[in-house]
Short mmCIF file of C-alpha atoms in Angstrom, two decimals:
data_model
loop_
_atom_site.label_atom_id
_atom_site.label_comp_id
_atom_site.label_asym_id
_atom_site.label_seq_id
_atom_site.Cartn_x
_atom_site.Cartn_y
_atom_site.Cartn_z
CA MET A 1 69.64 -99.91 -79.13
CA SER A 2 68.33 -98.53 -82.39
CA PHE A 3 64.66 -98.13 -82.97
CA ARG A 4 62.52 -100.28 -85.26
CA ASP A 5 62.25 -98.63 -88.61
CA LYS A 6 59.18 -98.46 -90.82
CA GLY A 7 59.68 -101.89 -92.40
CA VAL A 8 60.09 -103.68 -89.08
CA ARG A 9 57.08 -101.86 -87.65
CA LYS A 10 54.93 -102.80 -90.62
CA ALA A 11 55.92 -106.47 -90.40
CA CYS A 12 55.14 -106.53 -86.69
CA TRP A 13 51.74 -104.90 -87.13
CA GLU A 14 50.78 -107.23 -89.95
CA SER A 15 51.63 -110.37 -87.96
CA ARG A 16 49.73 -108.94 -85.00
CA ASP A 17 46.70 -108.27 -87.24
CA ARG A 18 46.81 -111.81 -88.60
CA TYR A 19 46.87 -113.19 -85.07
CA TRP A 20 44.00 -110.97 -84.01
CA ALA A 21 41.99 -111.91 -87.10
CA CYS A 22 42.36 -115.53 -86.04
CA LEU A 23 41.11 -114.71 -82.53
CA ASP A 24 38.12 -112.87 -84.01
CA LEU A 25 36.90 -115.90 -85.96
CA PRO A 26 33.64 -117.23 -84.50
CA ASP A 27 33.78 -120.29 -82.28
CA ILE A 28 37.56 -120.36 -82.28
CA GLN A 29 39.62 -121.87 -79.53
CA ARG A 30 42.64 -119.89 -78.39
CA ASP A 31 45.08 -122.79 -79.00
CA HIS A 32 44.15 -122.92 -82.70
CA CYS A 33 45.91 -119.62 -83.19
CA LEU A 34 49.10 -120.73 -81.45
CA GLU A 35 51.16 -120.92 -84.66
CA LEU A 36 50.19 -117.35 -85.57
CA ARG A 37 50.98 -116.27 -82.04
CA ARG A 38 54.46 -117.74 -82.36
CA LEU A 39 55.08 -115.87 -85.62
CA TYR A 40 53.74 -112.69 -84.08
CA GLU A 41 56.05 -112.97 -81.08
CA MET A 42 59.00 -113.43 -83.42
CA ALA A 43 58.17 -110.38 -85.51
CA CYS A 44 57.63 -107.97 -82.62
CA PRO A 45 59.83 -106.98 -79.67
CA VAL A 46 58.85 -108.41 -76.30
CA HIS A 47 57.65 -105.13 -74.90
CA TRP A 48 55.44 -104.50 -77.88
CA VAL A 49 53.83 -107.92 -77.54
CA LYS A 50 52.96 -107.12 -73.93
CA HIS A 51 51.65 -103.70 -74.99
CA PHE A 52 49.49 -105.12 -77.77
CA ASP A 53 48.14 -107.89 -75.52
CA ARG A 54 47.03 -105.28 -73.00
CA LYS A 55 45.46 -103.30 -75.80
CA ARG A 56 43.60 -106.37 -77.05
CA GLN A 57 42.30 -107.08 -73.57
CA TYR A 58 41.04 -103.52 -73.28
CA MET A 59 39.35 -103.68 -76.71
CA GLU A 60 37.58 -106.92 -75.74
CA PHE A 61 36.46 -105.36 -72.45
CA LYS A 62 35.06 -102.34 -74.30
CA GLU A 63 33.19 -104.68 -76.69
CA ARG A 64 31.62 -106.52 -73.77
CA ILE A 65 30.56 -103.29 -72.07
CA HIS A 66 28.99 -101.83 -75.19
CA SER A 67 27.19 -105.00 -76.22
CA THR A 68 25.62 -105.69 -72.83
CA PRO A 69 22.25 -103.96 -72.63
CA GLY A 70 21.71 -101.93 -69.49
CA GLY A 71 25.36 -101.46 -68.56
CA VAL A 72 27.98 -103.56 -66.85
CA PRO A 73 27.48 -107.35 -66.90
CA THR A 74 27.89 -109.22 -63.62
CA GLY A 75 31.31 -110.62 -62.92
CA VAL A 76 33.18 -107.73 -64.51
CA ALA A 77 35.10 -105.77 -61.91
CA LEU A 78 34.86 -102.03 -62.22
CA SER A 79 36.54 -99.57 -59.90
CA ARG A 80 34.05 -97.03 -58.68
CA PRO A 81 35.23 -93.40 -58.79
CA MET B 1 5.41 20.78 -90.83
CA THR B 2 5.10 17.44 -92.66
CA THR B 3 8.55 17.91 -94.09
CA LEU B 4 9.90 18.43 -90.57
CA ILE B 5 8.20 15.25 -89.36
CA SER B 6 9.42 13.22 -92.31
CA TYR B 7 12.92 14.55 -91.77
CA ILE B 8 12.86 13.58 -88.08
CA VAL B 9 11.49 10.16 -88.86
CA ARG B 10 14.16 9.60 -91.49
CA THR B 11 16.93 10.51 -89.11
CA SER B 12 15.45 8.70 -86.08
CA THR B 13 16.90 5.41 -87.22
CA LYS B 14 20.36 6.89 -87.09
CA LEU B 15 20.02 9.09 -84.02
CA ASP B 16 19.14 7.92 -80.58
CA LYS B 17 16.41 9.44 -78.42
CA ARG B 18 18.67 12.01 -76.80
CA CYS B 19 19.14 13.68 -80.15
CA ILE B 20 15.51 13.67 -81.09
CA ILE B 21 14.36 15.76 -78.08
CA PRO B 22 16.68 18.75 -78.76
CA LEU B 23 15.64 18.61 -82.43
CA LEU B 24 12.03 18.80 -81.40
CA LEU B 25 12.73 21.66 -79.00
CA GLN B 26 14.35 23.79 -81.68
CA SER B 27 11.07 24.61 -83.32
CA PRO B 28 7.74 24.55 -81.53
CA PRO B 29 6.32 21.10 -82.12
CA PRO B 30 2.84 20.90 -83.54
CA PRO B 31 0.05 20.06 -81.10
CA GLN B 32 -0.50 16.69 -82.80
CA LEU B 33 3.09 15.68 -82.07
CA LEU B 34 2.88 16.72 -78.39
CA LEU B 35 -0.06 14.47 -77.74
CA LEU B 36 1.77 11.37 -78.82
CA SER B 37 4.95 10.21 -77.11
CA PRO B 38 7.91 10.76 -79.39
CA LEU B 39 9.23 7.21 -79.08
CA ARG B 40 6.04 5.55 -80.07
CA THR B 41 5.41 7.87 -82.97
CA PHE B 42 8.74 7.30 -84.52
CA SER B 43 8.98 3.61 -83.90
CA SER B 44 5.52 2.57 -85.03
CA GLU B 45 5.54 4.26 -88.44
CA VAL B 46 7.04 2.35 -91.27
CA PRO B 47 9.78 4.41 -92.95
CA LYS B 48 8.71 4.96 -96.51
CA SER B 49 12.21 5.03 -97.91
CA GLN B 50 13.04 1.48 -96.82
CA PRO B 51 12.08 -1.37 -99.13
CA PRO B 52 8.85 -3.18 -98.19
CA GLN B 53 9.38 -6.07 -95.81
CA LYS B 54 8.74 -9.59 -96.94
CA LYS B 55 5.37 -10.96 -96.06
CA ARG B 56 5.19 -13.96 -93.65
CA PRO B 57 6.07 -17.26 -95.38
CA ALA B 58 3.27 -19.09 -97.15
CA ARG B 59 1.42 -21.87 -95.34
CA GLY B 60 3.12 -25.31 -95.37
CA LYS B 61 6.67 -24.02 -95.58
CA GLY B 62 8.01 -24.14 -92.00
CA PRO B 63 11.66 -24.29 -90.95
CA VAL B 64 11.52 -28.11 -91.24
CA THR B 65 11.20 -29.22 -94.86
CA TRP B 66 11.50 -32.69 -96.39
CA LYS B 67 14.86 -31.70 -97.77
CA SER B 68 16.27 -30.61 -94.41
CA LEU B 69 14.90 -33.78 -92.83
CA ALA B 70 16.62 -35.94 -95.42
CA VAL B 71 19.92 -34.11 -94.98
CA THR B 72 19.74 -34.48 -91.19
CA GLY B 73 18.90 -38.14 -91.57
CA VAL B 74 21.86 -38.78 -93.81
CA ILE B 75 24.26 -36.96 -91.50
CA GLY B 76 22.84 -38.73 -88.45
CA ALA B 77 23.07 -42.15 -90.06
CA SER B 78 26.65 -41.64 -91.15
CA LEU B 79 27.64 -40.48 -87.66
CA LEU B 80 25.92 -43.52 -86.16
CA ALA B 81 27.69 -45.85 -88.57
CA PHE B 82 31.00 -44.26 -87.72
CA MET B 83 30.36 -44.66 -84.00
CA LEU B 84 29.42 -48.32 -84.39
CA TYR B 85 32.54 -49.00 -86.47
CA VAL B 86 34.76 -47.38 -83.86
CA ARG B 87 33.09 -49.37 -81.10
CA LYS B 88 33.58 -52.63 -83.01
CA GLU B 89 37.27 -51.88 -83.48
CA LYS B 90 37.65 -51.16 -79.79
CA GLU B 91 35.96 -54.43 -78.84
CA ALA B 92 38.17 -56.37 -81.23
CA ALA B 93 41.28 -54.79 -79.74
CA GLN B 94 40.09 -55.60 -76.24
CA ALA B 95 39.38 -59.21 -77.19
CA ARG B 96 42.84 -59.51 -78.68
CA GLU B 97 44.46 -58.27 -75.49
CA ARG B 98 42.39 -60.57 -73.36
CA LYS B 99 43.18 -63.58 -75.53
CA ARG B 100 46.87 -62.80 -75.53
CA ALA B 101 46.96 -62.54 -71.76
CA LEU B 102 45.00 -65.78 -71.33
CA GLY B 103 46.94 -67.81 -73.85
CA LYS B 104 50.36 -67.09 -72.41
CA ALA B 105 49.43 -68.13 -68.92
CA SER B 106 48.18 -71.64 -69.53
CA ILE B 107 50.18 -73.73 -71.99
CA GLY B 108 53.28 -73.20 -74.03
CA GLY B 109 56.54 -71.50 -73.44
CA ARG B 110 60.20 -71.39 -74.23
CA PHE B 111 62.33 -74.39 -74.94
CA GLU B 112 66.01 -74.76 -75.78
CA LEU B 113 66.87 -78.00 -77.54
CA ILE B 114 69.06 -79.42 -80.30
CA ASP B 115 67.60 -80.43 -83.65
CA HIS B 116 68.39 -83.69 -85.45
CA ASN B 117 71.18 -82.01 -87.45
CA GLY B 118 72.97 -80.94 -84.30
CA THR B 119 71.97 -77.26 -84.48
CA PRO B 120 70.83 -75.70 -81.21
CA ARG B 121 67.29 -74.43 -81.54
CA THR B 122 65.09 -72.38 -79.25
CA SER B 123 61.37 -71.78 -79.48
CA ASP B 124 62.13 -68.26 -80.75
CA ASP B 125 63.57 -69.73 -83.93
CA PHE B 126 60.07 -70.75 -84.97
CA LEU B 127 58.36 -67.38 -84.44
CA GLY B 128 56.65 -66.13 -87.56
CA ARG B 129 55.54 -69.64 -88.56
CA TRP B 130 52.70 -71.89 -87.57
CA VAL B 131 54.01 -74.92 -85.66
CA LEU B 132 52.54 -78.36 -84.96
CA LEU B 133 54.27 -79.99 -82.01
CA TYR B 134 54.27 -83.63 -80.96
CA PHE B 135 56.03 -85.23 -77.99
CA GLY B 136 56.97 -88.88 -78.46
CA PHE B 137 59.82 -91.37 -78.66
CA THR B 138 61.27 -93.56 -81.39
CA HIS B 139 60.74 -96.90 -79.64
CA CYS B 140 56.99 -96.35 -79.55
CA PRO B 141 55.00 -99.44 -80.69
CA ASP B 142 52.04 -97.91 -82.49
CA VAL B 143 50.76 -94.60 -81.10
CA CYS B 144 53.61 -92.29 -82.13
CA PRO B 145 53.83 -93.64 -85.69
CA ASP B 146 50.07 -93.25 -86.09
CA GLU B 147 50.07 -89.72 -84.70
CA LEU B 148 53.10 -88.70 -86.77
CA GLU B 149 51.46 -90.07 -89.92
CA LYS B 150 48.38 -88.04 -89.05
CA MET B 151 50.53 -84.95 -88.45
CA ALA B 152 52.26 -85.38 -91.83
CA LYS B 153 48.89 -85.73 -93.57
CA VAL B 154 47.52 -82.65 -91.80
CA VAL B 155 50.55 -80.54 -92.75
CA ASP B 156 50.23 -81.56 -96.40
CA ASP B 157 46.47 -81.09 -96.49
CA VAL B 158 46.61 -77.61 -94.96
CA GLU B 159 49.26 -76.49 -97.43
CA LYS B 160 47.23 -77.73 -100.37
CA LEU B 161 44.24 -75.59 -99.36
CA GLU B 162 44.00 -72.03 -100.69
CA CYS B 163 43.43 -70.53 -97.27
CA GLY B 164 46.11 -72.66 -95.66
CA GLN B 165 49.66 -71.68 -94.89
CA SER B 166 52.78 -73.74 -94.42
CA ILE B 167 53.25 -75.35 -91.02
CA GLN B 168 56.50 -76.41 -89.39
CA PRO B 169 56.03 -79.89 -87.84
CA LEU B 170 58.17 -80.55 -84.77
CA PHE B 171 58.87 -83.78 -82.91
CA ILE B 172 60.28 -83.54 -79.38
CA THR B 173 61.48 -86.76 -77.79
CA VAL B 174 60.48 -87.73 -74.26
CA ASP B 175 63.21 -90.39 -74.22
CA PRO B 176 66.47 -88.43 -74.59
CA LYS B 177 68.51 -91.32 -73.19
CA ARG B 178 67.90 -93.53 -76.18
CA ASP B 179 66.93 -91.02 -78.85
CA SER B 180 70.12 -89.56 -80.19
CA GLN B 181 70.25 -86.98 -82.99
CA ALA B 182 70.99 -89.64 -85.61
CA ALA B 183 68.14 -91.87 -84.43
CA ILE B 184 65.67 -89.01 -84.47
CA LYS B 185 66.81 -87.85 -87.88
CA GLN B 186 66.23 -91.29 -89.36
CA TYR B 187 62.90 -91.65 -87.56
CA CYS B 188 61.52 -88.28 -88.65
CA ALA B 189 62.59 -88.78 -92.26
CA GLU B 190 60.18 -91.70 -92.47
CA PHE B 191 57.14 -89.49 -91.93
CA HIS B 192 57.66 -86.09 -93.53
CA PRO B 193 60.68 -84.40 -95.15
CA ARG B 194 60.14 -81.21 -93.15
CA LEU B 195 59.52 -82.91 -89.81
CA LEU B 196 62.22 -81.59 -87.48
CA GLY B 197 63.20 -83.73 -84.52
CA LEU B 198 64.43 -82.12 -81.31
CA THR B 199 66.33 -83.66 -78.46
CA GLY B 200 68.57 -82.45 -75.68
CA SER B 201 69.66 -83.07 -72.13
CA GLU B 202 67.18 -84.59 -69.72
CA ASP B 203 66.78 -81.25 -67.98
CA ALA B 204 66.07 -79.40 -71.21
CA ILE B 205 63.51 -82.01 -72.24
CA ALA B 206 61.90 -81.92 -68.82
CA GLN B 207 61.65 -78.14 -69.03
CA ALA B 208 60.05 -78.28 -72.47
CA CYS B 209 57.56 -80.90 -71.26
CA ARG B 210 56.73 -78.79 -68.24
CA ALA B 211 56.06 -75.78 -70.47
CA TYR B 212 53.54 -77.78 -72.50
CA ARG B 213 52.17 -79.71 -69.51
CA VAL B 214 53.28 -82.99 -71.06
CA TYR B 215 53.33 -85.99 -68.76
CA PHE B 216 55.96 -88.63 -69.44
CA SER B 217 57.18 -91.59 -67.45
CA ALA B 218 59.49 -94.41 -68.48
CA GLY B 219 58.01 -97.84 -67.81
CA PRO B 220 59.70 -100.94 -66.37
CA ARG B 221 62.59 -102.42 -68.33
CA ASP B 222 62.38 -105.95 -69.66
CA GLU B 223 65.16 -108.47 -70.37
CA ASP B 224 66.20 -106.62 -73.54
CA ASP B 225 66.56 -103.45 -71.53
CA ASP B 226 63.65 -102.17 -73.56
CA TYR B 227 60.96 -100.00 -72.08
CA ILE B 228 57.97 -98.01 -73.17
CA VAL B 229 57.57 -94.39 -72.15
CA ASP B 230 54.06 -93.51 -71.16
CA HIS B 231 53.29 -89.96 -72.28
CA THR B 232 50.62 -87.43 -73.19
CA ILE B 233 49.43 -88.05 -76.73
CA ILE B 234 48.57 -84.63 -78.10
CA LEU B 235 49.37 -82.52 -81.17
CA TYR B 236 49.86 -78.88 -80.15
CA LEU B 237 49.18 -76.01 -82.54
CA VAL B 238 51.28 -72.89 -81.95
CA ASN B 239 50.70 -69.61 -83.81
CA PRO B 240 53.38 -67.35 -85.38
CA ASP B 241 53.47 -65.29 -82.17
CA GLY B 242 54.62 -68.36 -80.26
CA ASP B 243 51.32 -68.74 -78.40
CA PHE B 244 49.55 -72.06 -77.94
CA VAL B 245 46.28 -71.99 -79.84
CA ASP B 246 44.72 -75.46 -80.11
CA TYR B 247 45.33 -79.15 -79.46
CA PHE B 248 44.27 -82.39 -81.14
CA GLY B 249 44.06 -85.71 -79.33
CA GLN B 250 43.91 -89.23 -80.68
CA ASN B 251 40.19 -89.00 -81.22
CA LYS B 252 40.53 -86.22 -83.83
CA THR B 253 40.96 -87.39 -87.40
CA ALA B 254 43.30 -85.71 -89.86
CA GLU B 255 40.33 -84.03 -91.59
CA GLN B 256 38.99 -82.61 -88.34
CA ALA B 257 42.41 -81.32 -87.36
CA THR B 258 42.89 -79.75 -90.80
CA ALA B 259 39.57 -77.91 -90.54
CA SER B 260 40.38 -76.63 -87.05
CA ILE B 261 43.81 -75.44 -88.10
CA VAL B 262 42.53 -73.54 -91.12
CA PHE B 263 39.90 -71.90 -88.92
CA SER B 264 42.55 -70.89 -86.36
CA MET B 265 44.73 -69.46 -89.11
CA LYS B 266 41.88 -67.34 -90.43
CA LYS B 267 41.02 -66.10 -86.94
CA PHE B 268 44.65 -65.15 -86.36
CA ASP B 269 44.90 -63.29 -89.66
CA ASP B 270 41.64 -61.44 -89.03
CA ALA B 271 42.71 -60.42 -85.54
CA ASN B 272 46.03 -59.14 -86.78
CA LYS B 273 44.60 -57.26 -89.73
CA LYS B 274 44.31 -53.77 -88.27
CA GLY B 275 41.28 -51.71 -89.12
CA PHE B 276 41.46 -48.34 -90.85
CA LEU B 277 41.57 -46.51 -87.55
CA GLY B 278 44.10 -48.92 -86.07
CA SER B 279 46.57 -48.07 -88.79
CA LEU B 280 46.11 -44.34 -88.11
CA LEU B 281 46.89 -44.60 -84.42
#
């Protein structure tokens, strides 16, 4: 299987960014961005979608950690070293 | 009688005491002479024929003058400077040896791979040039393209600087199963014209990764038989001697990496520039 060249990569990233911009809007419900999600899944390979979803989850987790004063908010599971 | 005495005194400097006694015995010595010991008489009188001795030196002019002090100071200072210079050279040479021994042991080493044109290449082919090395794979979603863009920018920025030299960027795949020569050639061309891709057998790749302590692990395959290879995301800087010098992770921007590289280049050139004494030895 050949790799995705620069053009394909750019298209995938742009559709991903549009989807994420929708999710970042204040007071948005997840199902309002479904159309963008569909376009995003079409533009990017399956594995990349999974990879970017995990990345998004991690970015949101980091946001929550940094914005909570005094450290970890309750309800967030953290593995102790 | 006075002529006899003056004659004896004149010749006493040349003759030793054994000669003087027989001379004295030849003619009866005058009573004045007998009273005094011959040695003391002849040694204490100043011979009139010799030129007058110099008087003692005038007050204030001892053996140590300002001039002699200045001369000694200059000689001493120059000797001290010479000694310090020699010591600095020795320390620099010692540091070089230490660094060389340390660098070889930890990261870096030989690799034998094939470049994207099909030519076999070993790590020795890149000696004499600075090298930036990145391990990745062509099916990478976002990290490898970002890092390769950064690498291309760094290579161009360093070359543009006065104190910078040209760097050979290298890309070694951690996914030799999928990344053929043609695929790598097309992939590398998208980032930088001089970026050279390297691939090879799985064993050769594994050996290269081991040399640079690169972790890589293919993930689970999905329905398209696609998978992502998890791997160490680092740019390695290797000097013209083939030794690993520095590394840049994802957190370093292109500007920070450029600054570090230029600094490493200067340090390398300074260390290899032999001092005056070094060139004599």
